[in-house]
Amino acid sequence: KFWPSLRPQGTRPLQKFCSQPLVNMAPAVIGTLHYVEEAVYKAEKSLIAAKFNGITIKTQKFDVQKDAKKPDFLAKNATGKVPYLETDMGVIFTSNAVARYVARSRADTSLYGQCFDDEGQIDTWLEFAVHDIEVPLMTWVYPVMGMMEDVPEATKDAQADVKKALTAMEDRLKQSQYLAGSFVSLADIVVFCALKEGFVRVFDPAFRKPFPKVSAWFENLCKMPQFKAVLGDVKLCAQAQKPKAVLPAFTAPVKKEKPAEAKAKAEPKKAAEPKKAAEPKKAADPKAKAAAAPAVAVSGDVEAQIKAVGDEIRALKEKLKAEGLSGKKINEHEQIKALVDKLNALKAAAPAEGAASAPAPAPAAPKAAAAPAAGGDIEAQVTAVGDEIRKLKEKLKAEGLSGKKINEHEEVKALVAKLQELKAKM
């Protein structure tokens, strides 16, 4: 064991539980990884990392329509996020947090780097995987997987963003064999898993052609035993798949709210005020909370969209801040306002999601739940009109119009009126 002052510069100490030789020891079981089958790529990061570190992780498929109804689900995982790793010490949620935990559980391997600088490089690529790859790529791929509705304009923008990310990777891989240097690290595993659905479903030969280094890196990792043990044989896309209908597991439920609405309409004459006073108590009942919680996981596609848009807003704010804009000007920026409108529309389509992360507002769930009844079609129209407004404003700005004149432009006013009308129907 090294004292910090005596440890050679740039090295990391072995963790205390690694003091015994691990060669003849059976792989340690560190917990159970719960994951959604349709988004299995998020779990594969940790499973591949475990193979490199000689660690065993039990796996359990998470059924969003059944498991979310279990009383103990939110009790042990208050955020309701999947995948999550259940250990003897508690729960670790979000896929990258679990992957980091697995990689760091063995300090005598180089999976999380060979020195402090390596760790920084690996963390950089993990952030890159989330913001530069997953956000745009899943906007493109999720409709193909049936996890969310397709918005053609958004898909087109996402494809352009994916190409930018692959270009950055291509430049990096011209300098080194792997992302963090000459060795396979968690950076390669996480970025690989983020890209896998793209390589399998939509990256056809024509799309891959400008990125030979990235393609070679991907195929090389596919051949490694640690990857093959988890993924099997990965077949590259020959023809890009097309969007399909959203799967039932990723559509917001509506049926459960209709009886409540019918009862409210059937008893309008009987002492309206006492009824309203009594309803919050019923909504605060633990059973009501348990009923509201499932929508968190059930609206998996909406949650994914909310996360994607939230990440996009944060990344754009960081970019604008770097360009010298202050807090108020950033919030008033046209692109930020458009993304915030889009985020609010998505949150309106997932009412129970707020109830899961903050159980107190449960009484409002029945009212918010009426939003899905307007149909996913209206939500898609809201998103499409919002995108149309943003593009028109960018066009007018390029033509020399200022902010006030842009907002008073006849076409912009007409589209804003249309957007407000659609939101009123939700």
Coordinates of C-alpha atoms in Angstrom, one line a residue:
K1 CA 0.0 0.0 0.0
F2 CA 1.4 3.4 -1.1
W3 CA 1.2 6.5 1.0
P4 CA 0.1 9.4 -1.3
S5 CA 3.3 11.3 -0.8
L6 CA 5.4 8.2 -1.7
R7 CA 3.4 6.9 -4.6
P8 CA 5.1 7.5 -8.0
Q9 CA 3.6 10.4 -9.8
G10 CA 0.8 9.5 -12.3
T11 CA 0.0 6.2 -10.8
R12 CA -3.1 5.0 -8.9
P13 CA -3.1 2.9 -5.7
L14 CA -4.7 -0.5 -5.7
Q15 CA -8.0 -0.7 -3.9
K16 CA -7.9 -2.3 -0.4
F17 CA -9.9 -5.3 -1.5
C18 CA -7.5 -6.2 -4.2
S19 CA -4.6 -7.0 -1.8
Q20 CA -4.9 -10.8 -2.5
P21 CA -3.9 -12.5 -5.9
L22 CA -6.9 -12.7 -8.2
V23 CA -5.6 -15.3 -10.6
N24 CA -7.2 -18.3 -9.0
M25 CA -10.2 -16.6 -7.5
A26 CA -13.7 -17.1 -8.9
P27 CA -15.1 -13.9 -10.5
A28 CA -16.8 -11.8 -7.9
V29 CA -20.5 -11.1 -8.2
I30 CA -21.0 -7.4 -7.6
G31 CA -24.7 -7.0 -8.1
T32 CA -27.8 -7.4 -10.4
L33 CA -28.1 -5.2 -13.4
H34 CA -31.8 -4.4 -14.4
Y35 CA -32.3 -3.3 -18.0
V36 CA -34.9 -2.7 -20.7
E37 CA -34.5 -5.2 -23.5
E38 CA -35.2 -2.6 -26.2
A39 CA -32.4 -0.4 -24.9
V40 CA -30.0 -3.2 -24.0
Y41 CA -27.0 -1.3 -25.4
K42 CA -27.1 0.8 -22.2
A43 CA -26.5 -2.4 -20.1
E44 CA -23.9 -3.8 -22.5
K45 CA -21.4 -1.2 -21.5
S46 CA -21.2 -2.6 -18.0
L47 CA -21.4 -6.2 -19.0
I48 CA -18.4 -5.8 -21.4
A49 CA -16.4 -3.9 -18.8
A50 CA -17.1 -6.7 -16.3
K51 CA -15.6 -9.2 -18.8
F52 CA -12.4 -7.2 -19.0
N53 CA -12.2 -7.0 -15.2
G54 CA -13.1 -10.6 -14.5
I55 CA -16.2 -9.6 -12.6
T56 CA -19.6 -11.3 -12.7
I57 CA -22.8 -9.3 -12.9
K58 CA -26.2 -10.9 -12.7
T59 CA -28.8 -9.6 -15.2
Q60 CA -32.5 -9.1 -14.9
K61 CA -34.8 -7.9 -17.7
F62 CA -37.0 -5.0 -16.7
D63 CA -40.6 -5.2 -18.0
V64 CA -41.8 -1.6 -18.1
Q65 CA -45.4 -2.6 -18.0
K66 CA -45.1 -5.0 -15.0
D67 CA -42.0 -4.3 -12.9
A68 CA -42.8 -0.6 -12.6
K69 CA -46.0 -1.5 -10.8
K70 CA -44.1 -3.4 -8.0
P71 CA -44.2 -1.4 -4.7
D72 CA -40.5 -1.9 -4.0
F73 CA -39.4 -0.5 -7.3
L74 CA -39.4 3.2 -6.5
A75 CA -38.6 2.3 -2.8
K76 CA -35.1 1.1 -3.9
N77 CA -34.7 3.3 -7.0
A78 CA -36.4 6.6 -6.3
T79 CA -35.5 8.1 -9.7
G80 CA -37.2 5.3 -11.6
K81 CA -34.3 5.2 -14.1
V82 CA -33.4 2.0 -15.9
P83 CA -30.8 0.5 -16.3
Y84 CA -29.7 0.4 -12.7
L85 CA -27.3 -1.8 -10.7
E86 CA -28.6 -3.3 -7.4
T87 CA -25.8 -4.0 -5.0
D88 CA -25.5 -4.9 -1.3
M89 CA -24.8 -1.3 -0.6
G90 CA -27.7 0.2 -2.6
V91 CA -28.6 1.2 -6.1
I92 CA -26.5 2.8 -8.8
F93 CA -28.5 4.3 -11.7
T94 CA -27.7 5.6 -15.2
S95 CA -25.7 3.4 -17.6
N96 CA -22.4 5.4 -17.5
A97 CA -22.4 5.6 -13.7
V98 CA -22.8 1.8 -13.6
A99 CA -20.1 1.3 -16.2
R100 CA -17.7 3.6 -14.2
Y101 CA -18.4 1.6 -11.1
V102 CA -17.6 -1.7 -12.8
A103 CA -14.4 -0.3 -14.4
R104 CA -13.2 1.1 -11.1
S105 CA -13.9 -2.0 -9.1
R106 CA -10.5 -3.4 -10.2
A107 CA -7.7 -1.0 -9.7
D108 CA -5.1 -3.4 -11.0
T109 CA -6.4 -3.2 -14.6
S110 CA -6.1 -0.4 -17.1
L111 CA -9.8 -0.3 -18.0
Y112 CA -10.1 3.2 -16.4
G113 CA -6.6 4.2 -17.4
Q114 CA -3.0 3.7 -16.4
C115 CA -2.6 7.2 -14.8
F116 CA -4.5 10.3 -13.8
D117 CA -4.3 11.8 -17.2
D118 CA -5.8 8.7 -18.8
E119 CA -8.7 9.0 -16.5
G120 CA -9.4 12.5 -17.7
Q121 CA -9.2 11.4 -21.3
I122 CA -11.6 8.5 -20.6
D123 CA -14.1 10.8 -18.9
T124 CA -13.9 13.2 -21.9
W125 CA -14.9 10.4 -24.3
L126 CA -17.7 9.2 -21.9
E127 CA -19.2 12.7 -22.0
F128 CA -18.7 12.7 -25.8
A129 CA -20.6 9.5 -26.0
V130 CA -23.6 10.9 -24.2
H131 CA -23.9 14.4 -25.8
D132 CA -22.3 14.0 -29.2
I133 CA -23.4 10.5 -30.1
E134 CA -26.3 9.2 -28.0
V135 CA -28.5 12.3 -28.2
P136 CA -28.5 12.7 -32.0
L137 CA -28.1 9.0 -32.9
M138 CA -31.0 7.9 -30.7
T139 CA -33.1 10.6 -32.3
W140 CA -32.4 8.8 -35.6
V141 CA -32.4 5.2 -34.3
Y142 CA -35.2 5.1 -31.7
P143 CA -38.0 5.6 -34.4
V144 CA -36.4 2.6 -36.2
M145 CA -36.5 0.6 -33.0
G146 CA -40.2 1.6 -32.4
M147 CA -39.3 3.5 -29.2
M148 CA -40.5 6.9 -30.4
E149 CA -42.3 8.6 -33.3
D150 CA -40.2 9.7 -36.3
V151 CA -39.9 13.5 -37.0
P152 CA -38.2 13.7 -40.5
E153 CA -36.7 17.1 -40.0
A154 CA -35.3 16.2 -36.5
T155 CA -33.9 12.9 -38.0
K156 CA -32.1 14.9 -40.8
D157 CA -30.5 17.2 -38.3
A158 CA -29.5 14.2 -36.1
Q159 CA -27.8 12.5 -39.1
A160 CA -25.7 15.6 -39.7
D161 CA -24.7 15.7 -36.0
V162 CA -23.7 12.0 -36.0
K163 CA -21.5 12.7 -39.0
K164 CA -19.7 15.5 -37.1
A165 CA -19.2 13.1 -34.1
L166 CA -17.8 10.4 -36.4
T167 CA -15.5 12.9 -38.0
A168 CA -14.0 13.9 -34.6
M169 CA -13.5 10.2 -33.9
E170 CA -11.9 9.6 -37.3
D171 CA -9.3 12.3 -36.5
R172 CA -8.6 10.9 -33.1
L173 CA -8.1 7.3 -34.4
K174 CA -5.6 8.5 -37.0
Q175 CA -3.4 9.3 -34.0
S176 CA -3.9 6.2 -31.8
Q177 CA -5.2 2.7 -32.0
Y178 CA -7.9 3.3 -29.4
L179 CA -9.6 6.4 -28.0
A180 CA -7.5 6.8 -24.9
G181 CA -4.2 5.6 -26.4
S182 CA -2.7 2.2 -27.2
F183 CA -4.9 0.2 -24.9
V184 CA -8.6 -0.7 -24.7
S185 CA -10.4 1.4 -22.1
L186 CA -13.8 2.1 -20.8
A187 CA -13.9 5.0 -23.3
D188 CA -13.8 2.5 -26.2
I189 CA -16.5 0.3 -24.6
V190 CA -19.0 3.1 -23.9
V191 CA -18.5 4.8 -27.3
F192 CA -18.8 1.4 -29.0
C193 CA -22.0 0.6 -27.3
A194 CA -23.5 4.0 -28.1
L195 CA -22.7 3.5 -31.8
K196 CA -23.7 -0.2 -32.0
E197 CA -27.3 0.3 -32.9
G198 CA -26.2 2.8 -35.6
F199 CA -23.7 0.3 -37.1
V200 CA -26.3 -2.5 -37.0
R201 CA -29.4 -0.6 -38.2
V202 CA -28.7 2.6 -40.1
F203 CA -25.0 3.0 -41.0
D204 CA -25.0 1.4 -44.4
P205 CA -21.8 1.0 -46.5
A206 CA -22.3 4.4 -48.1
F207 CA -22.6 6.2 -44.8
R208 CA -19.6 4.3 -43.3
K209 CA -17.3 5.0 -46.3
P210 CA -16.0 8.5 -45.2
F211 CA -15.0 7.0 -41.8
P212 CA -12.6 4.1 -42.5
K213 CA -10.7 4.4 -39.2
V214 CA -13.9 4.4 -37.1
S215 CA -15.2 1.4 -39.0
A216 CA -11.9 -0.5 -38.6
W217 CA -11.9 0.3 -34.9
F218 CA -15.5 -0.9 -34.5
E219 CA -14.9 -4.2 -36.3
N220 CA -11.7 -4.8 -34.4
L221 CA -13.5 -4.5 -31.1
C222 CA -16.3 -6.8 -32.3
K223 CA -13.7 -9.5 -32.7
M224 CA -12.4 -9.3 -29.1
P225 CA -13.5 -12.2 -26.9
Q226 CA -14.8 -9.8 -24.2
F227 CA -17.2 -8.1 -26.7
K228 CA -18.2 -11.4 -28.4
A229 CA -19.0 -13.0 -25.0
V230 CA -21.7 -10.3 -24.5
L231 CA -22.8 -9.4 -28.0
G232 CA -22.2 -12.5 -30.0
D233 CA -21.5 -11.8 -33.7
V234 CA -22.3 -8.2 -34.7
K235 CA -23.5 -7.9 -38.3
L236 CA -23.0 -4.5 -39.9
C237 CA -25.9 -2.8 -41.6
A238 CA -26.2 -3.6 -45.4
Q239 CA -29.3 -1.4 -45.9
A240 CA -30.6 1.3 -43.6
Q241 CA -33.8 0.3 -41.7
K242 CA -36.8 2.6 -41.8
P243 CA -38.9 3.9 -38.9
K244 CA -41.8 1.7 -37.6
A245 CA -44.8 2.1 -35.4
V246 CA -44.1 2.9 -31.7
L247 CA -44.2 -0.3 -29.6
P248 CA -47.0 -0.5 -27.0
A249 CA -44.5 -0.5 -24.1
F250 CA -43.4 3.0 -25.2
T251 CA -46.7 4.7 -25.6
A252 CA -48.3 6.7 -22.8
P253 CA -51.3 4.9 -21.2
V254 CA -54.7 6.5 -21.5
K255 CA -57.3 3.9 -20.5
K256 CA -56.8 4.2 -16.7
E257 CA -57.8 7.8 -16.6
K258 CA -61.2 7.5 -18.4
P259 CA -63.2 6.0 -15.5
A260 CA -62.0 8.9 -13.2
E261 CA -63.2 11.4 -15.8
A262 CA -66.5 9.6 -16.1
K263 CA -67.1 9.7 -12.3
A264 CA -66.2 13.4 -12.2
K265 CA -68.8 14.2 -14.9
A266 CA -71.5 12.0 -13.3
E267 CA -71.4 13.8 -10.0
P268 CA -71.2 17.6 -10.8
K269 CA -74.4 18.6 -8.9
K270 CA -73.6 16.9 -5.5
A271 CA -71.8 19.4 -3.3
A272 CA -69.0 20.3 -5.6
E273 CA -66.8 22.0 -3.0
P274 CA -66.6 19.1 -0.5
K275 CA -65.8 16.7 -3.3
K276 CA -62.9 18.8 -4.5
A277 CA -61.6 19.0 -0.9
A278 CA -61.8 15.3 -0.5
E279 CA -60.0 14.4 -3.8
P280 CA -56.5 15.4 -2.7
K281 CA -56.6 13.0 0.2
K282 CA -57.4 10.2 -2.1
A283 CA -54.7 11.2 -4.4
A284 CA -52.2 11.3 -1.5
D285 CA -53.1 7.7 -0.7
P286 CA -50.1 5.3 -1.1
K287 CA -52.2 3.2 -3.5
A288 CA -52.7 6.2 -5.7
K289 CA -48.9 6.8 -5.7
A290 CA -48.3 3.2 -6.7
A291 CA -50.7 3.5 -9.6
A292 CA -49.1 6.8 -10.8
A293 CA -45.5 5.4 -10.6
P294 CA -45.7 2.9 -13.5
A295 CA -46.0 5.7 -16.1
V296 CA -42.4 6.6 -15.4
A297 CA -41.1 3.5 -17.0
V298 CA -44.0 2.9 -19.3
S299 CA -43.4 6.1 -21.2
G300 CA -39.8 5.0 -21.9
D301 CA -39.7 6.8 -25.3
V302 CA -40.9 10.0 -23.8
E303 CA -38.4 9.8 -21.0
A304 CA -35.7 9.2 -23.6
Q305 CA -36.8 12.2 -25.6
I306 CA -36.9 14.4 -22.5
K307 CA -33.4 13.4 -21.6
A308 CA -32.2 14.0 -25.1
V309 CA -33.7 17.4 -25.3
G310 CA -32.5 18.3 -21.8
D311 CA -29.0 17.3 -22.8
E312 CA -29.2 19.3 -26.0
I313 CA -30.3 22.4 -24.0
R314 CA -27.5 22.0 -21.5
A315 CA -24.9 21.6 -24.3
L316 CA -26.2 24.6 -26.2
K317 CA -26.2 26.8 -23.0
E318 CA -22.5 25.8 -22.4
K319 CA -21.7 26.7 -26.0
L320 CA -23.4 30.1 -25.8
K321 CA -21.8 30.8 -22.4
A322 CA -18.4 30.1 -24.0
E323 CA -19.3 32.6 -26.7
G324 CA -19.7 35.3 -24.0
L325 CA -23.5 35.4 -23.5
S326 CA -24.8 36.1 -20.0
G327 CA -27.5 34.0 -18.2
K328 CA -30.5 36.2 -19.3
K329 CA -29.4 36.5 -22.9
I330 CA -28.8 32.7 -23.0
N331 CA -32.4 32.0 -21.8
E332 CA -33.8 34.4 -24.3
H333 CA -31.8 32.9 -27.2
E334 CA -34.2 31.7 -30.0
Q335 CA -32.8 28.2 -30.1
I336 CA -32.9 27.8 -26.3
K337 CA -36.6 29.0 -26.2
A338 CA -37.5 26.6 -29.0
L339 CA -35.9 23.6 -27.2
V340 CA -37.6 24.6 -23.9
D341 CA -40.9 24.7 -25.7
K342 CA -40.2 21.2 -27.1
L343 CA -39.2 20.0 -23.6
N344 CA -42.4 21.3 -22.1
A345 CA -44.4 19.6 -24.8
L346 CA -42.7 16.3 -24.0
K347 CA -43.2 16.7 -20.3
A348 CA -46.9 17.3 -20.9
A349 CA -47.0 13.9 -22.6
A350 CA -45.5 12.2 -19.6
P351 CA -47.5 13.4 -16.6
A352 CA -46.8 10.6 -14.3
E353 CA -43.1 11.0 -14.7
G354 CA -43.1 14.1 -12.5
A355 CA -45.1 12.2 -10.0
A356 CA -42.4 9.5 -9.7
S357 CA -39.5 11.8 -9.1
A358 CA -41.6 14.0 -6.8
P359 CA -44.4 12.0 -5.2
A360 CA -46.0 15.0 -3.5
P361 CA -47.8 16.4 -6.7
A362 CA -49.6 13.1 -7.2
P363 CA -53.1 14.7 -7.0
A364 CA -52.4 16.5 -10.3
A365 CA -51.7 13.3 -12.1
P366 CA -55.3 12.7 -13.3
K367 CA -55.4 16.2 -14.9
A368 CA -52.0 15.8 -16.6
A369 CA -52.9 12.4 -17.8
A370 CA -55.5 13.8 -20.0
A371 CA -52.8 15.1 -22.3
P372 CA -52.0 11.8 -23.9
A373 CA -55.7 11.5 -24.8
A374 CA -55.1 14.2 -27.3
G375 CA -53.0 11.6 -29.1
G376 CA -49.3 11.3 -30.0
D377 CA -50.2 12.9 -33.4
I378 CA -50.8 16.3 -31.7
E379 CA -47.5 16.0 -29.9
A380 CA -45.7 15.3 -33.2
Q381 CA -47.4 18.3 -34.7
V382 CA -46.3 20.5 -31.8
T383 CA -42.7 19.4 -32.3
A384 CA -42.9 19.8 -36.1
V385 CA -44.4 23.4 -35.9
G386 CA -41.8 24.3 -33.2
D387 CA -39.0 23.1 -35.5
E388 CA -40.6 25.1 -38.4
I389 CA -40.7 28.3 -36.3
R390 CA -37.1 27.9 -35.3
K391 CA -35.9 27.4 -38.9
L392 CA -37.9 30.3 -40.2
K393 CA -36.5 32.6 -37.5
E394 CA -32.9 31.5 -38.4
K395 CA -33.7 32.2 -42.0
L396 CA -35.1 35.7 -41.2
K397 CA -32.1 36.4 -38.9
A398 CA -29.8 35.5 -41.8
E399 CA -31.6 38.0 -44.0
G400 CA -30.8 40.8 -41.5
L401 CA -34.0 41.0 -39.4
S402 CA -33.7 41.8 -35.6
G403 CA -35.4 39.8 -32.8
K404 CA -38.4 42.1 -32.5
K405 CA -39.0 42.3 -36.3
I406 CA -38.6 38.5 -36.6
N407 CA -41.3 38.0 -33.9
E408 CA -43.7 40.4 -35.7
H409 CA -43.1 38.8 -39.1
E410 CA -46.5 37.5 -40.5
E411 CA -45.3 34.0 -41.2
V412 CA -43.8 33.7 -37.7
K413 CA -47.0 35.0 -36.0
A414 CA -49.1 32.6 -38.0
L415 CA -47.0 29.6 -37.0
V416 CA -46.9 30.7 -33.3
A417 CA -50.7 31.0 -33.4
K418 CA -50.9 27.5 -34.9
L419 CA -48.5 26.2 -32.2
Q420 CA -50.6 27.7 -29.3
E421 CA -53.7 26.2 -30.8
L422 CA -52.1 22.7 -30.9
K423 CA -50.9 23.1 -27.3
A424 CA -54.4 24.0 -26.2
K425 CA -55.6 20.7 -27.5
M426 CA -53.1 18.7 -25.5

